[in-house]
Tab-separated table of C-alpha atoms and ligand atoms in Angstrom:
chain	number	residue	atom	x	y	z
Q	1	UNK	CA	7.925	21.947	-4.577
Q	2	UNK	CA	10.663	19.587	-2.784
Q	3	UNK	CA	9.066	15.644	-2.231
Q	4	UNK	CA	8.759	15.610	1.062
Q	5	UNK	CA	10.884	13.863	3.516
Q	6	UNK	CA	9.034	11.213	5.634
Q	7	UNK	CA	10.449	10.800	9.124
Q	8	UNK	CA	9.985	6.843	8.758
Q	9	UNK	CA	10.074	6.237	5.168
Q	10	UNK	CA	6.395	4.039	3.946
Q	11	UNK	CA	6.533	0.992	2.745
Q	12	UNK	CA	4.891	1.226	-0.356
Q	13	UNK	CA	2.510	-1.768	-1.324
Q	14	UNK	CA	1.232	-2.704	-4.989
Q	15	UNK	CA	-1.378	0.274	-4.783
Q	16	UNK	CA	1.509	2.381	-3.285
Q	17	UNK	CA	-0.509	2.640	-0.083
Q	18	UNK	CA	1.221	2.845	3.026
Q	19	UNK	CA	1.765	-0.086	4.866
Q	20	UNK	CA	2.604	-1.010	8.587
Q	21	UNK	CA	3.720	-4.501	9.694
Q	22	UNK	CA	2.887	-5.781	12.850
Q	23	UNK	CA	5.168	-6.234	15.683
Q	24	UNK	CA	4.495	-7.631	19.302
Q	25	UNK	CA	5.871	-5.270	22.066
Q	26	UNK	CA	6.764	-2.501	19.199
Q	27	UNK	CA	3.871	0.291	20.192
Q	28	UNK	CA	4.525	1.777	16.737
Q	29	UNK	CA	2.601	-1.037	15.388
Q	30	UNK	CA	-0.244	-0.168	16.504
Q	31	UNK	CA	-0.182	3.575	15.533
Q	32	UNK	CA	-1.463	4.383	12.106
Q	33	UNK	CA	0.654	5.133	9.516
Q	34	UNK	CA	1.458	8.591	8.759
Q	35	UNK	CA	-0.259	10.306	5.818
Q	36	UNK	CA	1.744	11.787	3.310
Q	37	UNK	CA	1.146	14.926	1.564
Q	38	UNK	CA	1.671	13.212	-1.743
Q	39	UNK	CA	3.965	10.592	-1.891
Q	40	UNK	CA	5.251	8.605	-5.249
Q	41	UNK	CA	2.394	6.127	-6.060
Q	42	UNK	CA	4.678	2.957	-7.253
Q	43	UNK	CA	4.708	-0.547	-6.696
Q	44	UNK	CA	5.111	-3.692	-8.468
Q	45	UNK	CA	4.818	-2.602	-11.814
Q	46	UNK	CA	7.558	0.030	-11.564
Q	47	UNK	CA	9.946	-2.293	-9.783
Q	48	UNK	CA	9.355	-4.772	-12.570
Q	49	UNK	CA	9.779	-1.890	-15.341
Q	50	UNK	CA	12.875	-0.960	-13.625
Q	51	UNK	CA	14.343	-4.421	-13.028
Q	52	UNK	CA	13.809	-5.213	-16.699
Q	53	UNK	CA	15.666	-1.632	-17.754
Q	54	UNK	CA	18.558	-2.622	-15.609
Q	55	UNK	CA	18.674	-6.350	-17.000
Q	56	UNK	CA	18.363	-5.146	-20.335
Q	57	UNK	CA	22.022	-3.826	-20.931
Q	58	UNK	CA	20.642	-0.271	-21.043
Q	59	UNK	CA	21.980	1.649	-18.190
Q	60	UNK	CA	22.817	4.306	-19.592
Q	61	UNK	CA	21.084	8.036	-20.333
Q	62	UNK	CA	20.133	6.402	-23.449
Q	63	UNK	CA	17.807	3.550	-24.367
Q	64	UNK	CA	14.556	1.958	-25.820
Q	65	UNK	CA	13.417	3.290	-22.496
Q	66	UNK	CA	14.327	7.039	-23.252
Q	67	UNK	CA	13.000	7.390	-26.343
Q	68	UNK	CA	9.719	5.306	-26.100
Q	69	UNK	CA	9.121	7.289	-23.251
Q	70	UNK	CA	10.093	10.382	-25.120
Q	71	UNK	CA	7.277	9.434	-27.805
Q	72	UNK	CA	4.460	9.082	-24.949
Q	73	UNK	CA	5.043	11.787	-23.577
Q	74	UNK	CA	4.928	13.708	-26.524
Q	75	UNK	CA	2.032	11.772	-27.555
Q	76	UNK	CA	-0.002	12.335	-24.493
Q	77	UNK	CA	1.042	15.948	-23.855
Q	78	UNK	CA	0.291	16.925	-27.270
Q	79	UNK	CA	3.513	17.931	-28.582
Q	80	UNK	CA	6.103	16.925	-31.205
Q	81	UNK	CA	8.821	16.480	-29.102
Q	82	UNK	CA	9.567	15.293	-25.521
Q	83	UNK	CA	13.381	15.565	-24.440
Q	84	UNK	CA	13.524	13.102	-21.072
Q	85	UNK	CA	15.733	15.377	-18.258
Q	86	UNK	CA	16.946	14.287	-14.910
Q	87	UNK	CA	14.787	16.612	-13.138
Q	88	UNK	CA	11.941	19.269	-13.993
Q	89	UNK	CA	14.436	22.161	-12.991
Q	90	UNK	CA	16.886	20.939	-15.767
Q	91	UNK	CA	14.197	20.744	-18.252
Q	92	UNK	CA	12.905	24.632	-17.323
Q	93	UNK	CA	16.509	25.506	-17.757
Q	94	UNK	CA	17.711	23.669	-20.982
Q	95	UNK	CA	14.312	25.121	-22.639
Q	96	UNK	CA	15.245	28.270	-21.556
Q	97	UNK	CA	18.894	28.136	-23.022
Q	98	UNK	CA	17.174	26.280	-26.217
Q	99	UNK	CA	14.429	29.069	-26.708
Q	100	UNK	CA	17.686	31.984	-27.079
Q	101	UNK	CA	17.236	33.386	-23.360
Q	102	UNK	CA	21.004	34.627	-23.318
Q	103	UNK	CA	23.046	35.392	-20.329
Q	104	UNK	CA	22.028	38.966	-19.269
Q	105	UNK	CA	18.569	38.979	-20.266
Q	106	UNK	CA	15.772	39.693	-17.818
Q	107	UNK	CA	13.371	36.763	-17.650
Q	108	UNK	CA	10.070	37.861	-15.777
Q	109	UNK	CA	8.383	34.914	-13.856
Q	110	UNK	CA	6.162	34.182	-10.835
Q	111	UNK	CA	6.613	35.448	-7.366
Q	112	UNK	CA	4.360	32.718	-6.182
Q	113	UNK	CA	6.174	29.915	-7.476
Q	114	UNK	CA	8.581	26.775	-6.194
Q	115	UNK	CA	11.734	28.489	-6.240
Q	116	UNK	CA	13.363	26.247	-8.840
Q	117	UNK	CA	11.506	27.987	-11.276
Q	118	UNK	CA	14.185	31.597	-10.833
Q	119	UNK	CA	17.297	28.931	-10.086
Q	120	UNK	CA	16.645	27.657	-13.619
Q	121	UNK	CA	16.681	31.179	-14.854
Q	122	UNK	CA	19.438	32.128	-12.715
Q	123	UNK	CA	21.389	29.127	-14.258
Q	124	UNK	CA	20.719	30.090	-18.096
Q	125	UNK	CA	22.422	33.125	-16.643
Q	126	UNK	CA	19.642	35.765	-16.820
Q	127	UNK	CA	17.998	37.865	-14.135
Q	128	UNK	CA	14.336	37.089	-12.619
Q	129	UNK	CA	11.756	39.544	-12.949
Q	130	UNK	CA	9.032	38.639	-10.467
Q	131	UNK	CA	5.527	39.350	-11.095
Q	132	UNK	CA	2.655	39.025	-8.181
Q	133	UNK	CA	-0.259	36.646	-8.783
Q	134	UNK	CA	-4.079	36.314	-9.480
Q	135	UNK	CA	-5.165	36.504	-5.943
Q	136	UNK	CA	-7.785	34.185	-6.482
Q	137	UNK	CA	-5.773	31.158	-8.145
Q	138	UNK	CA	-2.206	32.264	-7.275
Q	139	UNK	CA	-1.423	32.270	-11.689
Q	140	UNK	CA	0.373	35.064	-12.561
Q	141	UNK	CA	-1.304	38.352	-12.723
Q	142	UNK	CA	-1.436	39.351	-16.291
Q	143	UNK	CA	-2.713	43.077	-15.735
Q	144	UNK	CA	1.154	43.658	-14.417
Q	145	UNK	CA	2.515	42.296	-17.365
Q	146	UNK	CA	2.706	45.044	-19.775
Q	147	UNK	CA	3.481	47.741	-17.295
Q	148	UNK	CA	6.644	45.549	-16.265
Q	149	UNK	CA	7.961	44.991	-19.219
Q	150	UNK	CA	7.942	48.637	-20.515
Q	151	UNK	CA	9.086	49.999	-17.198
Q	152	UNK	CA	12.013	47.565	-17.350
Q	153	UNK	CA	12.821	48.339	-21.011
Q	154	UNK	CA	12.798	51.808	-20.439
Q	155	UNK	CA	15.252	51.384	-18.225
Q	156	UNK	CA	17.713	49.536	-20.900
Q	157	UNK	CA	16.329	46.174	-19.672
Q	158	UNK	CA	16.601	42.943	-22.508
Q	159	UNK	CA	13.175	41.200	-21.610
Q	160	UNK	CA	13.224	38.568	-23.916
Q	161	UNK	CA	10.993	35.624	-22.319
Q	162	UNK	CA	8.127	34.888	-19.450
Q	163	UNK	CA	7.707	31.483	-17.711
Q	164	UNK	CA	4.228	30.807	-16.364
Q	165	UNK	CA	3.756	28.532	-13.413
Q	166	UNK	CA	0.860	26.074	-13.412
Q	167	UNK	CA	0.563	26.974	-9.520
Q	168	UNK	CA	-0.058	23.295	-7.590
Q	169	UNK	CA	-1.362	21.616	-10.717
Q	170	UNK	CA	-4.076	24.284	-12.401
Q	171	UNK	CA	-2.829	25.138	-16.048
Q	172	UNK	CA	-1.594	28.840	-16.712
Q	173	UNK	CA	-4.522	30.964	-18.345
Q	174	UNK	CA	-2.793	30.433	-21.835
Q	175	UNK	CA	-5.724	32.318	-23.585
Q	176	UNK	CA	-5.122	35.583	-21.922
Q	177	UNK	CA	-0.944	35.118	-21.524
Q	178	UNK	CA	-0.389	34.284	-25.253
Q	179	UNK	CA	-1.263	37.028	-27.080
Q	180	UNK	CA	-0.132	39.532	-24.556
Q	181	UNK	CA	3.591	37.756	-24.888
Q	182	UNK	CA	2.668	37.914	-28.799
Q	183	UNK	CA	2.562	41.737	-28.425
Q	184	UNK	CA	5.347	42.299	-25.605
Q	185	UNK	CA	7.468	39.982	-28.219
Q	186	UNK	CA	8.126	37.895	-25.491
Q	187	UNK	CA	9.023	34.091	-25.249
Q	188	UNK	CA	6.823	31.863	-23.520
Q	189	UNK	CA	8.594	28.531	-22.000
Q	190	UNK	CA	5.790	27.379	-19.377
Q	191	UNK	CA	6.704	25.858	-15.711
Q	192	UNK	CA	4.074	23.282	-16.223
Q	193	UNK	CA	5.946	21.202	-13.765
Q	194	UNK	CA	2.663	20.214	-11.411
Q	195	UNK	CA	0.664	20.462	-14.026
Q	196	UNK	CA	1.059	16.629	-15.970
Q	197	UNK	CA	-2.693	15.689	-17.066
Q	198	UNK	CA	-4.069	18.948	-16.968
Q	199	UNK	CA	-5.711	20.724	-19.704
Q	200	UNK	CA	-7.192	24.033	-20.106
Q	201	UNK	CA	-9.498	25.059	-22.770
Q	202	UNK	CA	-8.391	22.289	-24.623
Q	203	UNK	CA	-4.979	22.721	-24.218
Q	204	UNK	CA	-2.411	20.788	-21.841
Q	205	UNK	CA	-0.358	22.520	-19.644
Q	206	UNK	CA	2.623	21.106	-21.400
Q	207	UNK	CA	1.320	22.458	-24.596
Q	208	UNK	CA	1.537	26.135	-23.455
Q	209	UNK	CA	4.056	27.993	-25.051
Q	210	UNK	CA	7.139	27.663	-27.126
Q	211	UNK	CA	8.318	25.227	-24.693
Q	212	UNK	CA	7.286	23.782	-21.380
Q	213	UNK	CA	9.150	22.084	-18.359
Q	214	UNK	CA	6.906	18.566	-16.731
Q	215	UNK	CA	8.781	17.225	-13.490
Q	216	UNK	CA	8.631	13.744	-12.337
Q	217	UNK	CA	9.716	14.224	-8.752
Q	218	UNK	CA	9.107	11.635	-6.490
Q	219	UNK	CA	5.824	14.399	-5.098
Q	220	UNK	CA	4.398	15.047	-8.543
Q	221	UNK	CA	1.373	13.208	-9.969
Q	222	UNK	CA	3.465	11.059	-12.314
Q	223	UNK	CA	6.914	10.004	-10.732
Q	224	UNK	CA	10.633	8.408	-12.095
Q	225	UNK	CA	11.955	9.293	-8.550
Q	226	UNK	CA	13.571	12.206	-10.244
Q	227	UNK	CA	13.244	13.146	-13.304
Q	228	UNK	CA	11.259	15.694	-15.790
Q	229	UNK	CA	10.802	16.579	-19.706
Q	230	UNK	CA	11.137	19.579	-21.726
Q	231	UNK	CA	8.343	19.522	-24.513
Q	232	UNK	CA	8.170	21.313	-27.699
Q	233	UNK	CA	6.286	21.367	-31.193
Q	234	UNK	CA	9.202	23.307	-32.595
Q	235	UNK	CA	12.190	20.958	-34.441
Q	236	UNK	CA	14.899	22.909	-33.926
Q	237	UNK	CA	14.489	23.457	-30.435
Q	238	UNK	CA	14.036	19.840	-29.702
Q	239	UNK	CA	17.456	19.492	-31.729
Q	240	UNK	CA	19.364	22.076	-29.683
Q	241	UNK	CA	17.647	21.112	-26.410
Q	242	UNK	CA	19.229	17.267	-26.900
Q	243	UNK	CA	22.518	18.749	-28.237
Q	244	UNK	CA	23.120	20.594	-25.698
Q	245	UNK	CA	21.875	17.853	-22.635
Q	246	UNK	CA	24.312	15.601	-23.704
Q	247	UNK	CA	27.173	17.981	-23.592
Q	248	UNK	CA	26.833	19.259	-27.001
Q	249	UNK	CA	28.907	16.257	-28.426
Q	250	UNK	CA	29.193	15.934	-32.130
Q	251	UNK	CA	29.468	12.680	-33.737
Q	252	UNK	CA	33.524	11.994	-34.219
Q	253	UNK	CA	35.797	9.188	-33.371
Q	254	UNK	CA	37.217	11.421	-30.720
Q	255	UNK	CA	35.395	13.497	-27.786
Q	256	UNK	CA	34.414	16.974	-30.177
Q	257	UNK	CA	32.269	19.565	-28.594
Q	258	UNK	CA	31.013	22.517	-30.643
Q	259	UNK	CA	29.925	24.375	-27.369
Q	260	UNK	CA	29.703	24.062	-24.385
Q	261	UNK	CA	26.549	22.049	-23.007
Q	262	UNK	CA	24.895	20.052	-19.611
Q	263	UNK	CA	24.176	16.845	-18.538
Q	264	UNK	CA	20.594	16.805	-18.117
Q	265	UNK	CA	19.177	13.618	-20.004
Q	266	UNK	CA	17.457	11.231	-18.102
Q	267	UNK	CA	18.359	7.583	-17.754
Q	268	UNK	CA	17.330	4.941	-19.236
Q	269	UNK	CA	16.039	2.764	-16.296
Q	270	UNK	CA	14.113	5.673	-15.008
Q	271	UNK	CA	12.500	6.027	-18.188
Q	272	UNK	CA	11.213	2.769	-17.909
Q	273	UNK	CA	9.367	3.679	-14.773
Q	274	UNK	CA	8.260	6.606	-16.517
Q	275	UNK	CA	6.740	4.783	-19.184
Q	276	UNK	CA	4.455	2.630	-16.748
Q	277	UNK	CA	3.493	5.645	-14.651
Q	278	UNK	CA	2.353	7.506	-17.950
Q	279	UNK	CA	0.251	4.643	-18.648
Q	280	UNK	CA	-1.160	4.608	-15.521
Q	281	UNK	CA	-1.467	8.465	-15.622
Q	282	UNK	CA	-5.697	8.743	-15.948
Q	283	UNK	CA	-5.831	6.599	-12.730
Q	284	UNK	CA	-4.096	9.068	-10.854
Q	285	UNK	CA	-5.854	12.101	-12.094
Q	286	UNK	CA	-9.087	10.364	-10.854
Q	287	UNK	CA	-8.308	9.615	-7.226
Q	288	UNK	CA	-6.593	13.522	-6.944
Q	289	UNK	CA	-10.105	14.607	-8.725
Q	290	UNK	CA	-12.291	12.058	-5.766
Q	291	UNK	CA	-9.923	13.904	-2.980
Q	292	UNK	CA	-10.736	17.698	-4.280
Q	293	UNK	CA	-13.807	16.683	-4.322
Q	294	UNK	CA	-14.183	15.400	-0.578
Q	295	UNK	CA	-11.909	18.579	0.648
Q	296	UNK	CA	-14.382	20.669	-1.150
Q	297	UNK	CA	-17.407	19.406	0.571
Q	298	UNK	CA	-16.046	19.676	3.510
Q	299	UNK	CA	-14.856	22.905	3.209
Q	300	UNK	CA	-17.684	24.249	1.708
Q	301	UNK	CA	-19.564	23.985	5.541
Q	302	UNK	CA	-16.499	25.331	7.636
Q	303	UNK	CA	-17.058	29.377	7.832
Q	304	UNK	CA	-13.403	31.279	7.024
Q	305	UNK	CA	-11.897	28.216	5.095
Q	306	UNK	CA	-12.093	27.604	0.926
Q	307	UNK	CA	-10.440	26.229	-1.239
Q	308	UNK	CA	-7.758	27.963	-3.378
Q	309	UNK	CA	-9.332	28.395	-7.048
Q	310	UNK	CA	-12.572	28.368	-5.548
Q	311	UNK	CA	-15.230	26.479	-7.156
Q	312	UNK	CA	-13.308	26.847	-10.569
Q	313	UNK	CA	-11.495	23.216	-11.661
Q	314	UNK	CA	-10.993	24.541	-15.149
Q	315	UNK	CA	-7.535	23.026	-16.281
Q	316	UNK	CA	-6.857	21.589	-13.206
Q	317	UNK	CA	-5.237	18.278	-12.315
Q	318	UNK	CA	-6.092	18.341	-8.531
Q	319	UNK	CA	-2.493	17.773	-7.895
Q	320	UNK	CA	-1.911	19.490	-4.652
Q	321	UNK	CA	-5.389	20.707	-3.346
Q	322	UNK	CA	-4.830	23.616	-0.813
Q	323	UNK	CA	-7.134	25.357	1.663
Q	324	UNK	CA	-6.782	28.859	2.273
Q	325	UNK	CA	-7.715	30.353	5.760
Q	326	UNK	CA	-9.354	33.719	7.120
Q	327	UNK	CA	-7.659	34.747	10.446
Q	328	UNK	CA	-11.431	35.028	11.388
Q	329	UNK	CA	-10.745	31.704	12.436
Q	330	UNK	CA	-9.019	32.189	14.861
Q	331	UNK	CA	-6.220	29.820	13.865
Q	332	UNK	CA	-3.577	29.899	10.882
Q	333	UNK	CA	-2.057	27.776	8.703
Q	334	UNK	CA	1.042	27.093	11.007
Q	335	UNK	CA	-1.185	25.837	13.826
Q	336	UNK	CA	-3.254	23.779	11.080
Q	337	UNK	CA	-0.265	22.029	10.280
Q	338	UNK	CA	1.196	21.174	13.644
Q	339	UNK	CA	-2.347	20.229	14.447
Q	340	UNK	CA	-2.088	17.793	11.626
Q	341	UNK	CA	1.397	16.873	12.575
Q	342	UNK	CA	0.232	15.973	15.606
Q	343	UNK	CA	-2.526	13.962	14.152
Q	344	UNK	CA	0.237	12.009	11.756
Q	345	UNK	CA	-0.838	13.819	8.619
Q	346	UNK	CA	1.429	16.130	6.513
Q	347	UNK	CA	0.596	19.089	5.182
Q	348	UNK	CA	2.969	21.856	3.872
Q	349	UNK	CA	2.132	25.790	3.719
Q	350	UNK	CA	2.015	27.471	0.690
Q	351	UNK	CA	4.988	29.412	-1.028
Q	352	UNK	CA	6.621	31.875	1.012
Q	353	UNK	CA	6.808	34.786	-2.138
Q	354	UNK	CA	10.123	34.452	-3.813
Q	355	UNK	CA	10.583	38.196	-3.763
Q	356	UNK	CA	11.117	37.824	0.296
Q	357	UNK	CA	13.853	35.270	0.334
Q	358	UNK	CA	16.772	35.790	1.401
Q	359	UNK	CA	18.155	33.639	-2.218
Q	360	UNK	CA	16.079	36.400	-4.580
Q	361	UNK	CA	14.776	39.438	-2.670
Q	362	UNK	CA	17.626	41.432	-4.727
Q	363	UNK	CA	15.736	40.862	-7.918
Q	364	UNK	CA	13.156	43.030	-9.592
Q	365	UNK	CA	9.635	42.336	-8.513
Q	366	UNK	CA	6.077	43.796	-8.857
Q	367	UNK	CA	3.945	42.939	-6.057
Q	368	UNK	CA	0.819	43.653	-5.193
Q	369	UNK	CA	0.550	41.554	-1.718
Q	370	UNK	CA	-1.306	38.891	-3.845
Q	371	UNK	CA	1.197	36.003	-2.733
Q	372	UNK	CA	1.952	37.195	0.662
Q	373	UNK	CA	-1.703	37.211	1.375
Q	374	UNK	CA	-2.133	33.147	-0.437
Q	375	UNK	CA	1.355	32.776	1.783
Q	376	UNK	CA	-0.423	33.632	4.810
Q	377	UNK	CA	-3.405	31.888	4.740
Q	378	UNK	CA	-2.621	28.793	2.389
Q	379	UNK	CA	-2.484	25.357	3.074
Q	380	UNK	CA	-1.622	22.284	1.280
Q	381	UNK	CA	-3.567	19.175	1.856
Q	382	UNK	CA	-2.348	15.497	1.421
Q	383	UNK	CA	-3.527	14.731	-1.717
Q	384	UNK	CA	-1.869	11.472	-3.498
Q	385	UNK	CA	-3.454	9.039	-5.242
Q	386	UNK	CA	-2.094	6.612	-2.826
Q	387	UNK	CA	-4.659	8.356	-0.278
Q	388	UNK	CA	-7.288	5.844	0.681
Q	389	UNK	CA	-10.781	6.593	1.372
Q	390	UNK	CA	-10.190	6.235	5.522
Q	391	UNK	CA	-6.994	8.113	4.958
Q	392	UNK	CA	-8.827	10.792	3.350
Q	393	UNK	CA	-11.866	10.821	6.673
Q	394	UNK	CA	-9.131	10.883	8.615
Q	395	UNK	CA	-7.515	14.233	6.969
Q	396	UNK	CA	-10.828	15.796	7.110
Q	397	UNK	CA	-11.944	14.811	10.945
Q	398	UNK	CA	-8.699	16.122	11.790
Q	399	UNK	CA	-8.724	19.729	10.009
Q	400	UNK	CA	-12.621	19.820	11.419
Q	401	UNK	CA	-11.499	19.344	14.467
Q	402	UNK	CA	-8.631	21.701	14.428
Q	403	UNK	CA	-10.881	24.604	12.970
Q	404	UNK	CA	-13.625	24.284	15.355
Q	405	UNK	CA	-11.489	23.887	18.588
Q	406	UNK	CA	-9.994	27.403	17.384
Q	407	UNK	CA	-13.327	29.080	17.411
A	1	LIG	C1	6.625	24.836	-9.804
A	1	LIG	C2	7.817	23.935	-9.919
A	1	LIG	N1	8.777	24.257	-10.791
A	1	LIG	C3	9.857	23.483	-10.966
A	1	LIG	C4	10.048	22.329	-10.232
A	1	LIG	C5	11.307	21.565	-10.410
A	1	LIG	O1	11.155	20.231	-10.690
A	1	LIG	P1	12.253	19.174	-10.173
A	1	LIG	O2	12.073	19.013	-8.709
A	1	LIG	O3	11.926	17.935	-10.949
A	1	LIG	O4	13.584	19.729	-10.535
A	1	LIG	C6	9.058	21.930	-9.314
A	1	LIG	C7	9.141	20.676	-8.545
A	1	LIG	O5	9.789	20.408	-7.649
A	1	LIG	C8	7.934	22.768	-9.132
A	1	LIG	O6	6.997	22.455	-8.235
C-alpha cells in the first residue's frame, strides 16, 4: 500500500503525534487534528540520526549507515543477509532477478495484494499468475496452488517461483506454503513488505522463503521515508542481489560492467534513520498490538462487523488492522469511510483484486471471489503507533456511530 497523502501535512512532535498550533482568528485551530491511517512515527531521534549521516561525509548509497543497518536487520529478522533498497518494490524485484526468475517465466502471486507486488514481477520481466485468497485472512489460498501450476505447465507454461504476501502485516502460512513449493519445485521469495516484527510459528515474516522483500515506506510500521530490504540466508544471492543494485560494477580503474544491473541501494542517510527506527521497532509493535486490541472489543459488540483474521493474531504485527462489513448493515465500506472523512479520520478500503484492474486483468488468474468479497466489505482502520489513546476513542465513537445510524 501507497503512504497516504495528508491534505495538510502533521506536524510531527517527538512521539510523532500530531500536533496543531494555536492561532487567534484561524478556526482551523480549534479543529482537531486529522487522524491518519498510519503515518511515519519519527521525531527527534530520526532528525538527529539523519543530521549526523549528512554531517558525516557519507551521502552517498554507501556508508557506516548502510551496512550497520544491513547487520540489524539481518540480525533482527533472522537472516544472514540484509541488502538495504530504496524502496520495498525494488527489493521484491532484485530478489526476484537474484533467485533466477528469468524474463518469460510465469511467477504466480496474490490477487489480493498491493499492486507493487506484480509491477516487481512485471519488471524482472516475467508474467503474474494470480491466485485468490484464504477468505478468512486474505493469505493466499494454498488449495489452488497445485491445480495452477499443473494447468499452466500443461499448457507449456515456465512456473519457476511464488511470492506470498503477508496481507496488512499477518505473516504468510509458511508451514503449509513451503513444502507445497518444495514439491511444485517452485521458488519462494516472500512479499513480507507489511509484515516487519511479525513472526509466525517461530518464524519472521522476513525469514520465509529463499528470499523476502521488508518496505520502509513512510506507512509501514518501521519507516526511512522510502526505503526497503531484500533478506536472505543464502550467500550467493546476497552477492548477486548487491552486484546487481549497484549496476553490476566490477572493481576496475575504469567504469566495467559485467551485466547489466539497477540502482536500487539505499542511501546512506536514510539508513541512519533506519537504524534508530529498528531500535525502536518493539515499541511500535506494542501500541499497533493496544489498537487491535481496542478495535477488537469494540467490534466484537457491533452485529455484521469483525475483524479481518478473526480472533486469530498468530504471526501478526497488527500493522494495518481492518474491519470487514456484512451489507446486513445496512452501510458499506465506502460510506464508512466518508463517514470517517467527515469525522477527520482516514481510513482506506481494502485491495480492489489485482485481477480486475485495468494495469493486470490480462494476466492469468484463479479466483474464487475470495478477494472481491474482502474488497467489498473491508476496511482499514488508522492504526499507527503515533495513535493516542483519545485518538483511538475518537476512531471508535465515530465508526459506532456510523454503524448504528445505518441500522
Ligand atoms: C504488499 C506490499 N508489497 C510491496 C510494497 C512495496 O513497497 P514500497 O512502497 O517500499 O516500494 C508495499 C508497500 O507499499 C506493500 O504494501
Amino acid at each position: 500500500m501507497p503512504a497516504p497523502v495528508p491534505s495538510a501535512p502533521p506536524a510531527p512532535s517527538a512521539t510523532g503525534a500530531a500536533a496543531t498550533t494555536s492561532t487567534v482568528g484561524d478556526p482551523a485551530a480549534t479543529r482537531p487534528a486529522r487522524i491518519l491511517l498510519s503515518p511515519a512515527d519519527v521525531g527527534a531521534v530520526e532528525a538527529e540520526a539523519a543530521a549526523g549521516a549528512v554531517t558525516s561525509g557519507w551521502f552517498a548509497p554507501a556508508g557506516p549507515d548502510v551496512s550497520g543497518f544491513e547487520h540489524e536487520l539481518a540480525e533482527r529478522l533472522c537472516r544472514r543477509h540484509a541488502v538495504a533498497c530504496s524502496s520495498g518494490t525494488a527489493a521484491l524485484h532484485l530478489g526476484l532477478v537474484a533467485a533466477g526468475v528469468r524474463p518469460g517465466d510465469v511467477v504466480v502471486t496474490a490477487t489480493f495484494t498491493f499492486a507493487a507486488t506484480v509491477n516487481a514481477i512485471l519488471l524482472a520481466g516475467a508474467e503474474p499468475l494470480l491466485l485468490d485468497c484464504d477468505p478468512r485472512t486474505g493469505d493466499l489460498d494454498l488449495g489452488l496452488l497445485g491445480d495452477a501450476v499443473r494447468r499452466a505447465r500443461r499448457g507449456g507454461a515456465r512456473v519457476t517461483a511464488v511470492v506470498p504476501v503477508d496481507v496488512y502485516g499477518r505473516v504468510t502460512a509458511h508451514e503449509r506454503l513451503l513444502p507445497l513449493a518444495g514439491e511444485l519445485d517452485l521458488v519462494v521469495v516472500s512479499d513480507a513488505a507489511e509484515s516487519v516484527g511479525s513472526r509466525r510459528l517461530g518464524v519472521d515474516g522476513a525469514a520465509v522463503g529463499r528470499a523476502s522483500a521488508v518496505s520502509f515506506n513512510g506507512n509501514k510500521i518501521l519507516s526511512t521515508s522510502g526505503g526497503g530490504a531484500l533478506l536472505t540466508d543464502d550467500d550467493h544471492l546476497a552477492d548477486r542481489a548487491r552486484h546487481l543494485a549497484a549496476q553490476a560494477r566490477r572493481p576496475a580503474d575504469h567504469y566495467l560492467h559485467d551485466e547489466p544491473g539497477f540502482n536500487h541501494r539505499l542511501s546512506n542517510v536514510l539508513s541512519a534513520v533506519g537504524r534508530v527506527q529498528l531500535a525502536r521497532l518493539d515499541e511500535f509493535l506494542a501500541r499497533r498490538r493496544e489498537t487491535r486490541e481496542r478495535y477488537r472489543e469494540v467490534v466484537d459488540g457491533l452485529d455484521g462487523v469483525e475483524l479481518l483474521g478473526g480472533h486469530d493474531d498468530e504471526g501478526d504485527n497488527c500493522w494495518l488492522t481492518t474491519v470487514l462489513v456484512d451489507p446486513g448493515t445496512g452501510t458499506t465500506p465506502s460510506a464508512l469511510l466518508r463517514s470517517l472523512d467527515r469525522s477527520g479520520i482516514e481510513a482506506r478500503r481494502t485491495w480492489a483484486p489485482l485481477h480486475r484492474q485495468p494495469a493486470f486483468r490480462r494476466h492469468r488468474s484463479v479466483v474464487t471471489g475470495a478477494a472481491d468479497d474482502l474488497f467489498a466489505r473491508g476496511l482499514c482502520l488508522p492504526s499507527g503507533s503515533t495513535l493516542c489513546p483519545d485518538d483511538r476513542e475518537r476512531v471508535v465513537d465515530a465508526l459506532v456511530e456510523a454503524v448504528r445510524r445505518a441500522r
